[in-house]
Every structure is written in structure tokens, then in C-alpha cells.
PDB file of C-alpha atoms in Angstrom:
ATOM      1  CA  MET A   1      15.022 -28.871   9.575  1.00 78.00           C
ATOM      2  CA  ALA A   2      13.542 -26.658   6.854  1.00 88.00           C
ATOM      3  CA  GLN A   3      13.321 -28.275   3.367  1.00 95.00           C
ATOM      4  CA  TYR A   4      14.252 -25.107   1.598  1.00 98.00           C
ATOM      5  CA  HIS A   5      16.663 -22.264   2.250  1.00 98.00           C
ATOM      6  CA  LEU A   6      16.431 -18.692   1.011  1.00 98.00           C
ATOM      7  CA  ARG A   7      18.798 -15.803   1.484  1.00 98.00           C
ATOM      8  CA  LEU A   8      17.514 -12.264   1.947  1.00 98.00           C
ATOM      9  CA  ALA A   9      19.460  -9.012   1.506  1.00 98.00           C
ATOM     10  CA  HIS A  10      18.330  -6.264   3.868  1.00 97.00           C
ATOM     11  CA  LEU A  11      19.599  -3.213   1.879  1.00 97.00           C
ATOM     12  CA  TYR A  12      20.806  -0.420   4.151  1.00 96.00           C
ATOM     13  CA  GLY A  13      18.726  -1.832   7.041  1.00 94.00           C
ATOM     14  CA  ASN A  14      20.691   0.029   9.662  1.00 93.00           C
ATOM     15  CA  LEU A  15      19.780   3.349   8.048  1.00 93.00           C
ATOM     16  CA  LEU A  16      16.388   2.792   6.336  1.00 91.00           C
ATOM     17  CA  ASN A  17      14.197   1.287   8.936  1.00 86.00           C
ATOM     18  CA  THR A  18      12.406   4.329  10.280  1.00 80.00           C
ATOM     19  CA  TYR A  19       8.935   2.892   9.870  1.00 78.00           C
ATOM     20  CA  GLY A  20       9.578  -0.563  11.306  1.00 82.00           C
ATOM     21  CA  ASP A  21      10.325  -2.089   7.931  1.00 84.00           C
ATOM     22  CA  GLU A  22      12.106  -4.906   9.703  1.00 89.00           C
ATOM     23  CA  GLY A  23       8.615  -6.248  10.508  1.00 93.00           C
ATOM     24  CA  ASN A  24       8.445  -7.291   6.845  1.00 96.00           C
ATOM     25  CA  ILE A  25      11.394  -9.622   7.385  1.00 96.00           C
ATOM     26  CA  LEU A  26       9.693 -11.098  10.516  1.00 96.00           C
ATOM     27  CA  ALA A  27       6.559 -11.654   8.351  1.00 96.00           C
ATOM     28  CA  LEU A  28       8.563 -13.350   5.572  1.00 97.00           C
ATOM     29  CA  LYS A  29      10.234 -15.630   8.104  1.00 97.00           C
ATOM     30  CA  TYR A  30       6.980 -16.471   9.750  1.00 96.00           C
ATOM     31  CA  TYR A  31       5.203 -17.428   6.423  1.00 97.00           C
ATOM     32  CA  ALA A  32       8.426 -19.201   5.200  1.00 97.00           C
ATOM     33  CA  GLN A  33       8.384 -21.468   8.140  1.00 96.00           C
ATOM     34  CA  GLN A  34       4.819 -22.488   7.325  1.00 95.00           C
ATOM     35  CA  MET A  35       6.019 -23.186   3.824  1.00 96.00           C
ATOM     36  CA  GLY A  36       8.837 -25.419   4.948  1.00 97.00           C
ATOM     37  CA  ALA A  37      11.523 -22.838   4.323  1.00 98.00           C
ATOM     38  CA  GLU A  38      13.982 -20.870   6.308  1.00 98.00           C
ATOM     39  CA  ILE A  39      15.368 -17.380   5.580  1.00 98.00           C
ATOM     40  CA  GLU A  40      18.892 -16.254   6.245  1.00 98.00           C
ATOM     41  CA  VAL A  41      19.120 -12.409   6.420  1.00 98.00           C
ATOM     42  CA  GLN A  42      22.229 -10.375   5.617  1.00 98.00           C
ATOM     43  CA  LEU A  43      22.514  -6.693   6.203  1.00 97.00           C
ATOM     44  CA  ILE A  44      24.117  -4.791   3.193  1.00 98.00           C
ATOM     45  CA  SER A  45      24.972  -1.264   4.044  1.00 97.00           C
ATOM     46  CA  ILE A  46      27.317   1.641   3.063  1.00 96.00           C
ATOM     47  CA  GLU A  47      30.607   0.617   1.338  1.00 95.00           C
ATOM     48  CA  GLU A  48      29.592  -3.060   1.440  1.00 97.00           C
ATOM     49  CA  ASP A  49      29.198  -5.118  -1.832  1.00 97.00           C
ATOM     50  CA  PHE A  50      25.919  -6.460  -3.010  1.00 98.00           C
ATOM     51  CA  HIS A  51      26.053  -9.434  -5.337  1.00 98.00           C
ATOM     52  CA  ALA A  52      22.770 -10.320  -7.050  1.00 98.00           C
ATOM     53  CA  ASP A  53      23.686 -14.043  -7.361  1.00 98.00           C
ATOM     54  CA  ASP A  54      24.132 -14.387  -3.568  1.00 98.00           C
ATOM     55  CA  PHE A  55      20.450 -13.657  -2.657  1.00 98.00           C
ATOM     56  CA  ASP A  56      16.970 -14.882  -3.364  1.00 98.00           C
ATOM     57  CA  LEU A  57      15.015 -12.028  -1.811  1.00 98.00           C
ATOM     58  CA  ALA A  58      15.633  -8.437  -0.947  1.00 98.00           C
ATOM     59  CA  LEU A  59      14.175  -5.695   1.176  1.00 97.00           C
ATOM     60  CA  PHE A  60      14.754  -1.956   0.693  1.00 97.00           C
ATOM     61  CA  GLY A  61      13.126   0.040   3.432  1.00 94.00           C
ATOM     62  CA  GLY A  62      12.306   3.684   4.074  1.00 90.00           C
ATOM     63  CA  GLY A  63      14.063   6.453   6.050  1.00 86.00           C
ATOM     64  CA  GLN A  64      14.173  10.227   6.511  1.00 86.00           C
ATOM     65  CA  ASP A  65      15.755  12.672   4.106  1.00 85.00           C
ATOM     66  CA  TYR A  66      19.239  12.645   5.653  1.00 89.00           C
ATOM     67  CA  GLU A  67      19.522   8.848   5.606  1.00 92.00           C
ATOM     68  CA  GLN A  68      18.152   8.709   2.039  1.00 92.00           C
ATOM     69  CA  LEU A  69      20.804  11.253   0.952  1.00 92.00           C
ATOM     70  CA  VAL A  70      23.498   9.199   2.585  1.00 94.00           C
ATOM     71  CA  VAL A  71      22.244   6.040   0.828  1.00 96.00           C
ATOM     72  CA  SER A  72      21.913   7.870  -2.542  1.00 96.00           C
ATOM     73  CA  LYS A  73      25.631   8.595  -2.515  1.00 96.00           C
ATOM     74  CA  ASP A  74      26.525   4.881  -2.010  1.00 97.00           C
ATOM     75  CA  LEU A  75      23.770   3.502  -4.361  1.00 97.00           C
ATOM     76  CA  PRO A  76      25.811   3.985  -7.598  1.00 96.00           C
ATOM     77  CA  HIS A  77      28.204   1.279  -6.396  1.00 96.00           C
ATOM     78  CA  LYS A  78      25.268  -1.176  -6.106  1.00 97.00           C
ATOM     79  CA  ALA A  79      23.103  -0.031  -8.955  1.00 97.00           C
ATOM     80  CA  ALA A  80      24.326  -2.548 -11.605  1.00 97.00           C
ATOM     81  CA  GLU A  81      23.783  -5.456  -9.247  1.00 98.00           C
ATOM     82  CA  LEU A  82      20.406  -4.173  -8.143  1.00 98.00           C
ATOM     83  CA  LYS A  83      19.353  -4.039 -11.794  1.00 98.00           C
ATOM     84  CA  LYS A  84      20.720  -7.576 -12.359  1.00 98.00           C
ATOM     85  CA  PHE A  85      18.767  -8.776  -9.271  1.00 98.00           C
ATOM     86  CA  ILE A  86      15.524  -7.258 -10.544  1.00 98.00           C
ATOM     87  CA  GLU A  87      15.895  -8.370 -14.143  1.00 98.00           C
ATOM     88  CA  ALA A  88      16.585 -11.963 -12.933  1.00 98.00           C
ATOM     89  CA  ASP A  89      12.917 -11.960 -11.612  1.00 98.00           C
ATOM     90  CA  LYS A  90      14.021 -12.196  -7.927  1.00 98.00           C
ATOM     91  CA  PRO A  91      11.522 -10.787  -5.534  1.00 98.00           C
ATOM     92  CA  LEU A  92      12.383  -7.424  -3.953  1.00 98.00           C
ATOM     93  CA  LEU A  93      10.143  -5.253  -1.687  1.00 98.00           C
ATOM     94  CA  ALA A  94      10.889  -1.470  -1.609  1.00 97.00           C
ATOM     95  CA  ILE A  95       9.077   0.706   0.869  1.00 96.00           C
ATOM     96  CA  CYS A  96       8.807   4.536   0.774  1.00 94.00           C
ATOM     97  CA  GLY A  97      12.418   5.788   0.630  1.00 94.00           C
ATOM     98  CA  GLY A  98      13.589   2.543  -0.956  1.00 96.00           C
ATOM     99  CA  TYR A  99      10.824   2.830  -3.421  1.00 97.00           C
ATOM    100  CA  GLN A 100      11.935   6.335  -4.401  1.00 96.00           C
ATOM    101  CA  LEU A 101      15.687   5.368  -4.599  1.00 97.00           C
ATOM    102  CA  LEU A 102      14.957   2.556  -6.994  1.00 98.00           C
ATOM    103  CA  GLY A 103      13.585   5.068  -9.539  1.00 98.00           C
ATOM    104  CA  GLN A 104      15.160   7.631 -11.798  1.00 97.00           C
ATOM    105  CA  TYR A 105      15.216  10.476  -9.176  1.00 97.00           C
ATOM    106  CA  TYR A 106      13.432  12.001  -6.310  1.00 94.00           C
ATOM    107  CA  VAL A 107      13.163  15.600  -5.081  1.00 93.00           C
ATOM    108  CA  ASP A 108      13.630  16.026  -1.398  1.00 86.00           C
ATOM    109  CA  ALA A 109      11.857  18.486   0.988  1.00 81.00           C
ATOM    110  CA  ASN A 110      14.439  21.150   0.181  1.00 83.00           C
ATOM    111  CA  GLY A 111      13.940  20.917  -3.553  1.00 87.00           C
ATOM    112  CA  GLN A 112      17.134  19.038  -4.260  1.00 89.00           C
ATOM    113  CA  LYS A 113      17.001  16.583  -7.074  1.00 94.00           C
ATOM    114  CA  ILE A 114      18.625  13.249  -5.889  1.00 93.00           C
ATOM    115  CA  PRO A 115      19.479  10.620  -8.559  1.00 95.00           C
ATOM    116  CA  GLY A 116      18.119   7.199  -7.869  1.00 96.00           C
ATOM    117  CA  ALA A 117      19.430   3.764  -8.934  1.00 97.00           C
ATOM    118  CA  GLY A 118      17.641   3.986 -12.189  1.00 97.00           C
ATOM    119  CA  ALA A 119      16.519   0.477 -11.858  1.00 97.00           C
ATOM    120  CA  LEU A 120      12.860   1.318 -12.427  1.00 98.00           C
ATOM    121  CA  ASP A 121      11.106   3.989 -14.493  1.00 97.00           C
ATOM    122  CA  HIS A 122       9.286   6.058 -11.892  1.00 98.00           C
ATOM    123  CA  TYR A 123      10.305   9.457 -10.445  1.00 98.00           C
ATOM    124  CA  THR A 124       9.245  11.378  -7.413  1.00 97.00           C
ATOM    125  CA  LEU A 125       8.434  15.043  -6.829  1.00 96.00           C
ATOM    126  CA  THR A 126       7.678  16.889  -3.533  1.00 90.00           C
ATOM    127  CA  GLN A 127       4.179  17.880  -2.632  1.00 80.00           C
ATOM    128  CA  SER A 128       4.965  21.552  -3.417  1.00 64.00           C
ATOM    129  CA  GLN A 129       5.869  20.912  -6.961  1.00 51.00           C
ATOM    130  CA  GLN A 130       3.067  21.363  -9.446  1.00 50.00           C
ATOM    131  CA  ARG A 131       0.496  21.931  -6.706  1.00 48.00           C
ATOM    132  CA  THR A 132      -0.346  25.468  -5.829  1.00 44.00           C
ATOM    133  CA  ASP A 133      -3.402  25.006  -3.647  1.00 43.00           C
ATOM    134  CA  SER A 134      -2.558  25.056   0.055  1.00 41.00           C
ATOM    135  CA  ALA A 135      -5.174  22.376   0.857  1.00 44.00           C
ATOM    136  CA  ASN A 136      -3.123  19.844  -1.216  1.00 49.00           C
ATOM    137  CA  ALA A 137       0.371  21.048  -0.370  1.00 55.00           C
ATOM    138  CA  THR A 138       0.618  18.661   2.582  1.00 73.00           C
ATOM    139  CA  ARG A 139       1.882  15.144   3.374  1.00 87.00           C
ATOM    140  CA  PHE A 140      -0.240  12.182   2.517  1.00 94.00           C
ATOM    141  CA  ILE A 141      -1.000  10.635   5.894  1.00 94.00           C
ATOM    142  CA  GLY A 142      -3.681   8.052   6.932  1.00 95.00           C
ATOM    143  CA  ASP A 143      -5.131   4.706   6.433  1.00 96.00           C
ATOM    144  CA  ILE A 144      -5.164   3.470   2.873  1.00 97.00           C
ATOM    145  CA  THR A 145      -6.802   0.453   1.054  1.00 97.00           C
ATOM    146  CA  ILE A 146      -5.936  -0.594  -2.464  1.00 98.00           C
ATOM    147  CA  LYS A 147      -7.107  -3.370  -4.803  1.00 98.00           C
ATOM    148  CA  ASN A 148      -4.708  -5.389  -6.807  1.00 97.00           C
ATOM    149  CA  LYS A 149      -6.095  -5.826 -10.248  1.00 95.00           C
ATOM    150  CA  GLU A 150      -4.203  -9.096 -10.967  1.00 93.00           C
ATOM    151  CA  THR A 151      -5.444 -10.984  -7.865  1.00 94.00           C
ATOM    152  CA  GLY A 152      -8.501  -8.998  -6.816  1.00 95.00           C
ATOM    153  CA  GLN A 153      -6.959  -8.795  -3.269  1.00 95.00           C
ATOM    154  CA  LEU A 154      -7.444  -5.808  -1.046  1.00 96.00           C
ATOM    155  CA  TYR A 155      -4.224  -4.599   0.661  1.00 96.00           C
ATOM    156  CA  HIS A 156      -4.585  -2.460   3.790  1.00 96.00           C
ATOM    157  CA  GLY A 157      -1.959  -0.128   5.311  1.00 95.00           C
ATOM    158  CA  PHE A 158      -0.965   3.299   6.535  1.00 95.00           C
ATOM    159  CA  GLU A 159       0.651   5.935   4.386  1.00 95.00           C
ATOM    160  CA  ASN A 160       2.850   8.875   5.477  1.00 92.00           C
ATOM    161  CA  HIS A 161       4.841  10.563   2.727  1.00 92.00           C
ATOM    162  CA  ASN A 162       5.622  13.875   1.229  1.00 91.00           C
ATOM    163  CA  GLY A 163       6.743  12.457  -2.182  1.00 92.00           C
ATOM    164  CA  ARG A 164       4.452  12.214  -5.162  1.00 96.00           C
ATOM    165  CA  THR A 165       5.525   9.314  -7.340  1.00 97.00           C
ATOM    166  CA  PHE A 166       4.648   8.849 -10.998  1.00 98.00           C
ATOM    167  CA  LEU A 167       5.026   5.468 -12.632  1.00 98.00           C
ATOM    168  CA  GLY A 168       6.872   4.766 -15.849  1.00 97.00           C
ATOM    169  CA  PRO A 169       5.680   2.894 -18.955  1.00 96.00           C
ATOM    170  CA  LYS A 170       7.114  -0.463 -17.896  1.00 96.00           C
ATOM    171  CA  GLU A 171       5.503  -0.378 -14.360  1.00 98.00           C
ATOM    172  CA  ARG A 172       2.085  -1.220 -13.189  1.00 98.00           C
ATOM    173  CA  PRO A 173       0.615  -0.219  -9.811  1.00 98.00           C
ATOM    174  CA  LEU A 174       0.556  -2.430  -6.834  1.00 98.00           C
ATOM    175  CA  GLY A 175      -3.050  -1.541  -6.563  1.00 98.00           C
ATOM    176  CA  ILE A 176      -5.778   0.988  -7.286  1.00 98.00           C
ATOM    177  CA  VAL A 177      -6.717   3.272  -4.363  1.00 98.00           C
ATOM    178  CA  GLN A 178     -10.026   2.493  -2.751  1.00 98.00           C
ATOM    179  CA  GLU A 179      -9.408   4.742   0.298  1.00 97.00           C
ATOM    180  CA  GLY A 180      -6.476   7.146   0.795  1.00 96.00           C
ATOM    181  CA  HIS A 181      -4.099   9.051  -1.510  1.00 96.00           C
ATOM    182  CA  GLY A 182      -1.591   6.606  -3.000  1.00 97.00           C
ATOM    183  CA  ASN A 183       1.412   7.406  -5.161  1.00 97.00           C
ATOM    184  CA  ASN A 184       0.567  11.058  -5.910  1.00 96.00           C
ATOM    185  CA  GLY A 185      -3.092  11.786  -4.991  1.00 94.00           C
ATOM    186  CA  GLU A 186      -4.116  12.249  -8.669  1.00 95.00           C
ATOM    187  CA  ASP A 187      -4.099   8.963 -10.717  1.00 96.00           C
ATOM    188  CA  GLN A 188      -5.536   6.537  -8.015  1.00 97.00           C
ATOM    189  CA  THR A 189      -2.395   4.295  -8.209  1.00 98.00           C
ATOM    190  CA  GLU A 190      -0.433   3.126  -5.259  1.00 98.00           C
ATOM    191  CA  GLY A 191       3.016   1.395  -5.396  1.00 98.00           C
ATOM    192  CA  ALA A 192       4.589  -0.222  -8.345  1.00 98.00           C
ATOM    193  CA  ILE A 193       5.228  -3.679  -9.786  1.00 98.00           C
ATOM    194  CA  TYR A 194       7.978  -4.565 -12.227  1.00 98.00           C
ATOM    195  CA  LYS A 195       8.734  -8.192 -12.746  1.00 98.00           C
ATOM    196  CA  HIS A 196       8.952  -9.487  -9.156  1.00 98.00           C
ATOM    197  CA  THR A 197       9.769  -6.131  -7.643  1.00 98.00           C
ATOM    198  CA  TYR A 198       7.109  -4.644  -5.400  1.00 98.00           C
ATOM    199  CA  CYS A 199       7.047  -1.045  -4.264  1.00 98.00           C
ATOM    200  CA  SER A 200       4.812   0.729  -1.872  1.00 98.00           C
ATOM    201  CA  TYR A 201       4.259   3.656   0.442  1.00 96.00           C
ATOM    202  CA  PHE A 202       2.562   1.326   2.946  1.00 96.00           C
ATOM    203  CA  HIS A 203       3.923   1.329   6.522  1.00 90.00           C
ATOM    204  CA  GLY A 204       2.605  -0.895   9.190  1.00 80.00           C
ATOM    205  CA  PRO A 205       4.617  -2.896   7.863  1.00 93.00           C
ATOM    206  CA  ILE A 206       2.859  -3.946   4.756  1.00 96.00           C
ATOM    207  CA  LEU A 207       3.617  -7.748   4.954  1.00 96.00           C
ATOM    208  CA  THR A 208       2.333  -8.071   8.616  1.00 94.00           C
ATOM    209  CA  ARG A 209      -1.103  -6.919   7.449  1.00 94.00           C
ATOM    210  CA  ASN A 210      -1.087  -8.385   3.947  1.00 96.00           C
ATOM    211  CA  GLY A 211       0.173 -11.965   4.267  1.00 96.00           C
ATOM    212  CA  GLU A 212      -0.943 -12.934   0.698  1.00 96.00           C
ATOM    213  CA  LEU A 213       1.658 -10.558  -0.628  1.00 97.00           C
ATOM    214  CA  ALA A 214       4.360 -12.251   1.457  1.00 97.00           C
ATOM    215  CA  LYS A 215       3.201 -15.572   0.271  1.00 97.00           C
ATOM    216  CA  ARG A 216       3.440 -14.352  -3.352  1.00 97.00           C
ATOM    217  CA  MET A 217       6.975 -13.200  -2.857  1.00 98.00           C
ATOM    218  CA  LEU A 218       8.065 -16.416  -1.153  1.00 98.00           C
ATOM    219  CA  LEU A 219       6.573 -18.556  -3.822  1.00 98.00           C
ATOM    220  CA  GLN A 220       8.306 -16.640  -6.532  1.00 98.00           C
ATOM    221  CA  ALA A 221      11.673 -16.969  -4.679  1.00 98.00           C
ATOM    222  CA  LEU A 222      11.165 -20.701  -4.129  1.00 98.00           C
ATOM    223  CA  GLU A 223      10.036 -21.506  -7.658  1.00 98.00           C
ATOM    224  CA  LEU A 224      12.976 -19.605  -9.093  1.00 98.00           C
ATOM    225  CA  LYS A 225      15.534 -21.320  -6.768  1.00 98.00           C
ATOM    226  CA  TYR A 226      13.991 -24.803  -6.888  1.00 98.00           C
ATOM    227  CA  PRO A 227      12.505 -25.075 -10.385  1.00 97.00           C
ATOM    228  CA  THR A 228      11.821 -28.893 -10.206  1.00 98.00           C
ATOM    229  CA  ALA A 229      10.119 -28.892  -6.721  1.00 97.00           C
ATOM    230  CA  ASP A 230       6.426 -29.321  -6.226  1.00 97.00           C
ATOM    231  CA  PHE A 231       5.039 -26.325  -4.337  1.00 97.00           C
ATOM    232  CA  SER A 232       1.270 -27.233  -4.625  1.00 96.00           C
ATOM    233  CA  GLN A 233       0.977 -27.493  -0.808  1.00 95.00           C
ATOM    234  CA  GLN A 234       2.574 -24.049  -0.378  1.00 95.00           C
ATOM    235  CA  LYS A 235       0.280 -22.545  -2.990  1.00 95.00           C
ATOM    236  CA  ALA A 236      -2.729 -23.926  -1.058  1.00 95.00           C
ATOM    237  CA  LEU A 237      -1.617 -22.369   2.208  1.00 93.00           C
ATOM    238  CA  LYS A 238      -4.385 -20.155   3.595  1.00 91.00           C
ATOM    239  CA  ILE A 239      -3.410 -16.743   4.942  1.00 88.00           C
ATOM    240  CA  ALA A 240      -5.729 -15.268   7.531  1.00 78.00           C
ATOM    241  CA  PRO A 241      -6.377 -11.585   7.073  1.00 72.00           C
ATOM    242  CA  THR A 242      -4.912  -9.449   9.865  1.00 69.00           C
ATOM    243  CA  PHE A 243      -6.180  -5.926   9.025  1.00 61.00           C
TER     244      PHE A 243
END
């Protein structure tokens, strides 16, 4: 039996899983097993309560405009607990639509301004806003590589998004773009980090190609839940690159 037990909330996983984000859960389970831990997953969807104290990790995936709009209408009922979860330093991974919905607002393809949870400082515009040249008024699609300034690690993935996200003063990027477009195609940032919340436009999914990020999240969750345990062996676990 596993020595450690973690609970993961899959937020709106039945609606926001367009890009195979469930693969991030499979990756977390895989690496958790190597670290002597097991992960119990619970889907939290529309009209279902989310209680921050019940979970150690969370995943907020991406979806199409219609599903994001549906989620945005339910999100106010979960916003306070989401903020509580984030401020408690619990690891959360938000991809694409989930990334946008954690912020202040996003503007959809029809130009409609949709309020987010307000848990993070960023906001998202569409490609057409503030860009008048036809060459740039397109989706950001293609392979992308970024470098995390804190660890020096390179993260590899695939981006496909119409949104242009701009970070707020309390956020730092997940990485600096080495190849690709990133958050907005202008400032060379990709994704966001605030406390132990990680946001990205990487599909693929991100954790299946970047196991060191999965390891980082798992260690943060384990150390928070088991503050007196010795995780030196888990920290020494070698993650083979898969890109």
C-alpha cells in the first residue's frame, strides 16, 4: 500500500477536457506511485460544491468557448473556495480555458467580456483586440519551448489558443519563450505562477512531457500535507525527459 495519500479535485473535468487534459492526472498518478503516494480523484462540476480543505491538488482544464461560458456562470459559486485553495499554497494546474477563467476576465471570440474567478491578476483578450495587422490576427498554434527561470528547466509543449493573456503584478511567468508565441506573442512570457498555482497554454498534456513539473507539484502537495515527513528520496527521484 502507498505510504501517502493525496486527493485531487478535477474541476469541471466533464466539460473542460477538450485537449486531453486528463493526461495530466495520469501523469500525476504515475509519478506519485514512484514517490510512494496514491492519488484519489474527484470530479467537481456544475452545481457541485468545492471545498478547499478537502483536497491537496487541483486540475482546471481547457475547453471550447461554449463550455467555458457554461463554466463561467457556475464559477462565482466556487470562487471563494478556489481563492482559499490557492492562498493556502496548494498546487493547482490550470490549462488554457482554466488558465483564463482563474483570471480577472477573458474576451471570447465574439468579443464578449466574460468575468473570471478573480483568483489571479491576469486578463485575456482575443487576437483581434489591439492587433490590426492581418499577419498577427490569427491563433497561436505550434510547438513551443520555454525556460523556467527558477529551475533552469526547459518545458516543451504544443500551443493552440486565440487568447492573448497578460500577467498581473503578483504573477511571474511559468517560463520565457525560446520557441513559439506564449501568452500573447509580445512579451516572451508563457503561463503564470502564483504561489503553487501553475498556469499554461501547453497542450500535449504538459505533465506527460514535462515530468519535472509534475514532480514539483507532488512534492509541494506532500510537504504541505505531511510536514514532518522526510521526502529526501522523493526529491532525488530522476525524471527522464519525454519530449
